[in-house]
CSV table of C-alpha atoms in Angstrom, one decimal:
chain,number,residue,atom,x,y,z
A,8,MET,CA,1.4,36.5,12.6
A,9,LYS,CA,1.0,32.5,14.0
A,10,LYS,CA,2.6,30.2,11.5
A,11,VAL,CA,1.9,26.6,11.0
A,12,TYR,CA,4.0,23.7,8.8
A,13,PHE,CA,1.5,21.7,6.9
A,14,ILE,CA,2.5,18.3,5.9
A,15,TYR,CA,0.2,16.4,3.8
A,16,ASN,CA,0.2,13.0,2.0
A,17,PRO,CA,-1.4,13.6,-1.2
A,18,HIS,CA,-1.9,10.0,-2.1
A,19,SER,CA,-3.3,8.7,1.9
A,20,GLY,CA,-6.5,7.2,1.6
A,21,LYS,CA,-8.1,7.9,-1.8
A,22,GLY,CA,-6.2,11.1,-2.2
A,23,THR,CA,-9.3,13.2,-1.2
A,24,ILE,CA,-7.2,15.5,0.8
A,25,LYS,CA,-5.7,17.2,-2.7
A,26,SER,CA,-9.5,18.5,-3.2
A,27,LYS,CA,-10.0,20.2,0.2
A,28,LEU,CA,-6.3,21.5,0.3
A,29,SER,CA,-7.4,25.2,-0.9
A,30,ASP,CA,-10.3,25.2,2.1
A,31,ILE,CA,-7.8,23.9,5.1
A,32,ILE,CA,-5.5,26.7,3.9
A,33,ASP,CA,-8.3,29.4,3.7
A,34,VAL,CA,-9.6,28.6,7.1
A,35,LEU,CA,-5.9,28.6,8.7
A,36,THR,CA,-5.4,31.9,7.0
A,37,LYS,CA,-8.5,33.4,8.3
A,38,SER,CA,-8.0,32.3,11.9
A,39,GLY,CA,-4.6,34.0,11.6
A,40,TYR,CA,-1.9,31.8,10.3
A,41,GLU,CA,0.5,32.0,7.9
A,42,VAL,CA,1.0,28.2,6.2
A,43,THR,CA,3.8,26.9,4.8
A,44,VAL,CA,2.7,23.2,2.9
A,45,HIS,CA,4.6,20.5,2.1
A,46,PRO,CA,3.5,17.1,0.3
A,47,THR,CA,5.6,14.2,1.1
A,48,GLN,CA,7.4,12.9,-1.9
A,49,CYS,CA,8.4,9.7,-0.7
A,50,ARG,CA,8.1,7.2,2.1
A,51,PHE,CA,10.0,8.9,5.1
A,52,ASP,CA,9.6,12.2,3.7
A,53,ALA,CA,7.1,13.1,6.7
A,54,SER,CA,9.7,12.0,9.3
A,55,HIS,CA,12.7,13.8,7.5
A,56,MET,CA,10.9,16.8,7.2
A,57,ALA,CA,9.1,17.1,10.7
A,58,LYS,CA,12.8,16.5,12.3
A,59,LYS,CA,14.5,19.3,10.0
A,60,ILE,CA,11.7,21.8,11.0
A,61,SER,CA,11.6,21.2,14.6
A,62,GLU,CA,15.6,21.4,14.7
A,63,THR,CA,15.8,24.4,12.7
A,64,SER,CA,12.4,26.6,13.1
A,65,SER,CA,11.0,25.5,16.3
A,66,ASP,CA,11.0,29.2,17.5
A,67,ILE,CA,9.0,30.0,14.1
A,68,TYR,CA,6.3,27.7,13.9
A,69,ASP,CA,3.6,27.4,16.3
A,70,PHE,CA,2.8,24.0,15.5
A,71,ILE,CA,3.3,21.0,12.6
A,72,LEU,CA,-0.2,20.3,11.1
A,73,CYS,CA,-0.2,16.4,9.5
A,74,SER,CA,-2.7,15.2,7.1
A,75,GLY,CA,-2.4,11.6,6.2
A,76,GLY,CA,-3.6,8.0,7.4
A,77,ASP,CA,-1.8,6.9,10.6
A,78,GLY,CA,1.2,5.7,8.7
A,79,THR,CA,1.9,9.5,7.8
A,80,LEU,CA,1.5,10.4,11.6
A,81,ASN,CA,3.8,7.7,12.5
A,82,GLU,CA,6.6,9.0,10.0
A,83,VAL,CA,6.3,12.7,11.6
A,84,ILE,CA,6.2,11.3,15.3
A,85,ASN,CA,9.5,9.3,14.3
A,86,GLY,CA,10.8,12.7,13.0
A,87,LEU,CA,10.0,14.4,16.2
A,88,MET,CA,11.1,12.0,18.8
A,89,ASN,CA,14.6,12.5,17.0
A,90,THR,CA,14.8,16.0,18.2
A,91,GLU,CA,14.9,17.7,21.3
A,92,ASN,CA,12.8,20.9,20.5
A,93,ARG,CA,9.3,18.9,19.7
A,94,LEU,CA,6.7,21.2,18.5
A,95,PRO,CA,3.4,20.6,19.2
A,96,VAL,CA,1.5,18.2,16.7
A,97,ALA,CA,-2.2,18.7,14.8
A,98,TYR,CA,-3.6,15.9,13.0
A,99,ILE,CA,-6.4,15.9,10.3
A,100,PRO,CA,-6.9,12.4,9.6
A,101,SER,CA,-7.4,11.3,5.6
A,102,GLY,CA,-6.5,7.7,5.3
A,103,THR,CA,-8.8,4.6,5.6
A,104,THR,CA,-8.7,3.8,9.1
A,105,ASN,CA,-7.6,6.5,11.2
A,106,ASP,CA,-7.3,4.9,14.6
A,107,PHE,CA,-5.5,7.3,16.8
A,108,ALA,CA,-7.8,10.4,15.6
A,109,HIS,CA,-10.5,8.5,16.9
A,110,SER,CA,-8.8,8.4,20.3
A,111,LEU,CA,-7.7,12.1,20.0
A,112,ASN,CA,-11.6,12.7,19.2
A,113,ILE,CA,-10.7,14.1,16.1
A,114,PRO,CA,-13.7,13.9,13.4
A,115,SER,CA,-13.0,12.1,9.9
A,116,ASP,CA,-14.0,14.6,7.8
A,117,ALA,CA,-11.5,17.3,7.2
A,118,GLU,CA,-13.4,20.6,8.0
A,119,LYS,CA,-15.0,19.4,11.2
A,120,ALA,CA,-11.4,18.3,12.0
A,121,LEU,CA,-9.5,21.6,11.4
A,122,LYS,CA,-12.4,23.6,13.3
A,123,ALA,CA,-11.7,20.8,16.5
A,124,ILE,CA,-7.9,21.5,16.5
A,125,LEU,CA,-8.2,25.4,16.0
A,126,SER,CA,-10.6,25.2,18.8
A,127,GLY,CA,-8.5,22.6,20.8
A,128,LYS,CA,-6.1,22.5,23.6
A,129,GLN,CA,-2.6,21.3,23.8
A,130,TYR,CA,-2.4,17.7,25.7
A,131,PRO,CA,0.4,15.4,26.7
A,132,VAL,CA,0.5,12.2,25.0
A,133,ASP,CA,2.6,8.9,25.3
A,134,ILE,CA,5.3,7.7,22.6
A,135,GLY,CA,6.1,4.5,22.5
A,136,SER,CA,9.8,3.0,21.8
A,137,PHE,CA,9.8,-0.3,19.3
A,138,ASN,CA,13.6,-1.2,19.7
A,139,ASP,CA,14.6,2.1,17.4
A,140,ARG,CA,11.7,3.4,16.5
A,141,TYR,CA,8.6,5.2,17.7
A,142,PHE,CA,4.8,4.5,17.5
A,143,THR,CA,1.8,6.6,18.6
A,144,TYR,CA,-0.9,4.0,19.6
A,145,ILE,CA,-0.2,-0.1,18.6
A,146,ALA,CA,2.7,-2.7,18.0
A,147,ALA,CA,1.1,-6.0,17.3
A,148,PHE,CA,2.2,-9.5,15.8
A,149,GLY,CA,0.3,-12.3,14.7
A,150,ALA,CA,-2.8,-14.1,13.4
A,151,LEU,CA,-5.2,-10.7,13.8
A,152,THR,CA,-3.0,-7.9,12.9
A,153,GLU,CA,-4.1,-8.9,8.8
A,154,VAL,CA,-8.1,-9.4,10.3
A,155,SER,CA,-8.8,-5.6,11.8
A,156,TYR,CA,-7.3,-3.6,8.7
A,157,GLU,CA,-8.2,-6.0,6.1
A,158,THR,CA,-12.1,-6.7,7.1
A,159,PRO,CA,-14.3,-4.9,4.4
A,160,GLN,CA,-15.9,-1.5,5.8
A,161,GLN,CA,-18.9,-3.2,4.0
A,162,THR,CA,-19.2,-6.1,6.1
A,163,LYS,CA,-18.3,-4.2,9.3
A,164,ASN,CA,-21.4,-2.1,8.5
A,165,VAL,CA,-23.7,-4.9,8.0
A,166,PHE,CA,-22.4,-7.3,10.6
A,167,GLY,CA,-20.7,-5.2,13.7
A,168,HIS,CA,-18.5,-7.2,15.7
A,169,ALA,CA,-19.2,-10.3,14.0
A,170,ALA,CA,-17.5,-9.3,10.7
A,171,TYR,CA,-14.2,-10.0,12.8
A,172,ILE,CA,-14.8,-13.4,13.9
A,173,LEU,CA,-15.9,-14.4,10.2
A,174,GLN,CA,-12.6,-13.0,8.9
A,175,GLY,CA,-10.4,-14.1,12.0
A,176,LEU,CA,-12.4,-17.6,10.9
A,177,ARG,CA,-10.9,-17.1,7.1
A,178,HIS,CA,-7.6,-16.6,8.4
A,179,ILE,CA,-7.7,-20.1,10.8
A,180,LYS,CA,-5.6,-22.3,8.4
A,181,ASN,CA,-2.6,-20.0,8.2
A,182,ILE,CA,-2.5,-19.3,11.7
A,183,ARG,CA,1.1,-19.6,13.2
A,184,SER,CA,2.1,-19.9,16.6
A,185,TYR,CA,5.0,-18.7,18.4
A,186,ASN,CA,7.1,-19.7,21.2
A,187,LEU,CA,7.8,-16.5,23.4
A,188,THR,CA,9.4,-15.4,26.6
A,189,ILE,CA,7.8,-12.5,27.3
A,190,THR,CA,9.3,-10.1,30.6
A,191,HIS,CA,7.8,-7.0,32.1
A,192,ASP,CA,7.6,-5.7,35.9
A,193,GLY,CA,9.5,-8.6,37.5
A,194,ASN,CA,7.4,-11.3,35.5
A,195,THR,CA,8.3,-14.0,33.0
A,196,ILE,CA,6.2,-15.5,30.7
A,197,THR,CA,6.6,-18.5,28.3
A,198,ASP,CA,4.1,-19.5,26.4
A,199,GLU,CA,2.7,-20.4,22.5
A,200,PHE,CA,1.0,-17.2,21.4
A,201,ILE,CA,-1.0,-16.9,17.7
A,202,PHE,CA,-1.4,-13.2,18.5
A,203,GLY,CA,0.2,-9.7,20.6
A,204,MET,CA,-0.5,-6.6,20.5
A,205,ILE,CA,0.9,-3.5,23.2
A,206,SER,CA,-1.8,-0.7,22.5
A,207,ASN,CA,-2.9,2.6,23.8
A,208,THR,CA,-6.1,3.4,22.2
A,209,ALA,CA,-9.8,2.8,21.8
A,210,TYR,CA,-9.3,1.4,18.5
A,211,VAL,CA,-7.4,-0.9,16.2
A,212,GLY,CA,-8.8,-1.1,12.7
A,213,GLY,CA,-12.2,-0.8,14.3
A,214,LEU,CA,-11.5,-3.5,16.4
A,215,LEU,CA,-11.9,-2.2,20.3
A,216,SER,CA,-9.6,-2.1,22.8
A,217,LEU,CA,-9.9,-3.6,26.2
A,218,GLY,CA,-11.1,-1.8,29.1
A,219,GLU,CA,-10.0,2.0,30.0
A,220,PHE,CA,-7.4,3.5,28.6
A,221,SER,CA,-5.2,6.7,29.0
A,222,LEU,CA,-3.1,8.4,26.4
A,223,ASP,CA,-0.5,10.0,29.0
A,224,ASP,CA,-0.6,7.9,32.0
A,225,GLY,CA,3.1,6.0,31.0
A,226,MET,CA,1.0,2.4,30.6
A,227,TYR,CA,0.3,0.1,27.6
A,228,GLU,CA,-2.4,-2.6,27.5
A,229,VAL,CA,-1.0,-5.7,26.9
A,230,THR,CA,-2.9,-8.5,25.0
A,231,LEU,CA,-2.2,-12.1,24.0
A,232,ILE,CA,-3.9,-14.5,22.8
A,233,LYS,CA,-2.6,-18.2,23.5
A,234,THR,CA,-2.6,-20.7,21.0
A,235,PRO,CA,-5.9,-22.6,20.8
A,236,GLU,CA,-6.4,-26.1,20.3
A,237,THR,CA,-9.3,-26.0,18.6
A,238,LEU,CA,-11.5,-23.9,16.3
A,239,LEU,CA,-14.3,-23.1,19.3
A,240,GLU,CA,-11.2,-22.0,21.6
A,241,PHE,CA,-10.2,-19.4,19.1
A,242,GLN,CA,-13.6,-18.4,18.1
A,243,LYS,CA,-14.1,-17.8,22.0
A,244,ALA,CA,-10.9,-16.2,22.6
A,245,LEU,CA,-11.8,-14.0,19.7
A,246,SER,CA,-15.4,-13.0,20.2
A,247,SER,CA,-14.3,-11.8,24.0
A,248,LEU,CA,-11.8,-9.3,22.4
A,249,ILE,CA,-14.0,-7.9,19.7
A,250,ASN,CA,-17.4,-7.8,22.0
A,251,ILE,CA,-16.3,-5.8,24.9
A,252,SER,CA,-19.3,-6.3,26.7
A,253,GLU,CA,-18.2,-10.0,27.3
A,254,ALA,CA,-15.7,-11.0,30.1
A,255,ILE,CA,-12.0,-11.3,29.1
A,256,ASP,CA,-11.6,-15.1,28.1
A,257,THR,CA,-8.6,-15.7,30.5
A,258,GLU,CA,-8.2,-18.8,30.0
A,259,HIS,CA,-7.1,-18.1,26.4
A,260,VAL,CA,-6.2,-14.5,26.8
A,261,LYS,CA,-3.8,-12.7,28.9
A,262,PHE,CA,-4.2,-8.9,29.3
A,263,PHE,CA,-2.2,-6.7,31.3
A,264,LYS,CA,-0.7,-3.0,31.8
A,265,THR,CA,2.8,-2.0,31.9
A,266,SER,CA,5.1,0.5,31.1
A,267,ASP,CA,8.2,-1.6,29.8
A,268,ILE,CA,8.1,-5.1,28.0
A,269,LYS,CA,10.4,-7.2,25.9
A,270,ILE,CA,9.7,-10.3,23.8
A,271,VAL,CA,11.7,-12.8,22.6
A,272,CYS,CA,11.1,-15.4,20.3
A,273,ASN,CA,13.0,-18.5,18.8
A,274,SER,CA,11.9,-17.3,15.3
A,275,GLU,CA,11.2,-13.9,13.5
A,276,ILE,CA,8.0,-12.5,13.8
A,277,MET,CA,6.4,-10.0,11.5
A,278,TRP,CA,5.0,-7.0,13.5
A,279,THR,CA,2.9,-4.2,12.8
A,280,ILE,CA,3.4,-0.6,14.4
A,281,ASP,CA,0.4,1.9,13.6
A,282,GLY,CA,-1.0,-0.2,11.2
A,283,GLU,CA,2.4,-0.3,8.6
A,284,CYS,CA,5.2,-3.1,8.5
A,285,GLY,CA,7.2,-3.2,11.5
A,286,GLY,CA,9.5,-5.9,9.8
A,287,ASP,CA,10.4,-9.1,11.2
A,288,GLN,CA,11.9,-9.1,14.4
A,289,ARG,CA,13.0,-12.1,17.3
A,290,ASN,CA,14.0,-9.7,20.0
A,291,VAL,CA,11.7,-6.5,20.8
A,292,HIS,CA,11.9,-3.9,23.6
A,293,ILE,CA,8.5,-1.9,24.0
A,294,TYR,CA,8.8,1.1,26.6
A,295,ASN,CA,6.5,3.9,27.3
A,296,ASN,CA,7.8,7.5,26.9
A,297,GLN,CA,5.5,9.2,29.0
A,298,LYS,CA,4.1,12.5,27.8
A,299,ALA,CA,6.7,12.8,25.2
A,300,LEU,CA,4.7,15.1,22.7
A,301,SER,CA,1.7,17.3,22.9
A,302,PHE,CA,-1.3,16.7,20.0
A,303,ILE,CA,-3.9,19.8,19.8
A,304,SER,CA,-7.0,17.6,20.4
A,305,PRO,CA,-10.8,19.2,21.0
A,306,GLY,CA,-11.1,20.9,24.5
A,307,LYS,CA,-12.4,17.8,26.4
A,308,ASP,CA,-10.6,15.0,28.2
A,309,ILE,CA,-9.0,12.7,25.8
A,310,THR,CA,-8.9,10.0,28.4
A,311,ALA,CA,-11.3,7.2,27.3
A,312,GLU,CA,-13.0,4.1,28.1
A,313,ALA,CA,-13.3,1.7,25.0
A,314,SER,CA,-17.2,1.5,24.5
A,315,GLU,CA,-19.6,0.3,21.8
């Protein structure tokens, strides 16, 4: 019999996954799987269990099924990346943003997500190293890290992309500028920046990434916003990031691709990793572990182009 190890966060989002647990197990059982269920007990429990199962039972289980928000998925990924025998991962999103699920073409509805997984295929996916940690789709710092995740969904629904501009303008008084030295591919950039993200996704809290991206090409998209001198400059830079139909504001925004980047600041910066706190850092080394893990996704190309 096929076997799956199911790790879920009972507190993710509004805890809705608990009401669907019986249906999920029933569908898996009817599909020929023996299911072992583990509800997370505390922070980093998902990471601990994913590592333990891969180290001791990788020959028993066919894959790890994870349900929770992007933070829960991040824990599972960190556990697997610290093992040699890495089981494939399937993801049923139940958080509030679930950005990475969108990039995998996984539906937000649990039942539809499970059906997509069971009819899907394994795809190799790049995993990022952030100093001694790992991330699936984004590492970010600065002014807009709060904007994308704090913008109310109702405001997004009513105002669309303009909602981010409105929320961003609310943060303008608290914007902090960082003097950074950035090295990548033999290039060095030294300048003042208010925001930066190293990403491999079409969505960041609903904020679209720039241009084409691929989950397995070994490259990250890097977006940096230079410190604006006026409110108009800030609005122009923000608008060009949010509205993909506009040309990138190259005067105030730096955009490039790389597989390896180092960022040094003369003061500590608070980072966000997959929507969760990444801590205060002065020196950050981010590099791409190409095709490090396999994800089970619907049977279609998960290389995508960001679009409306």
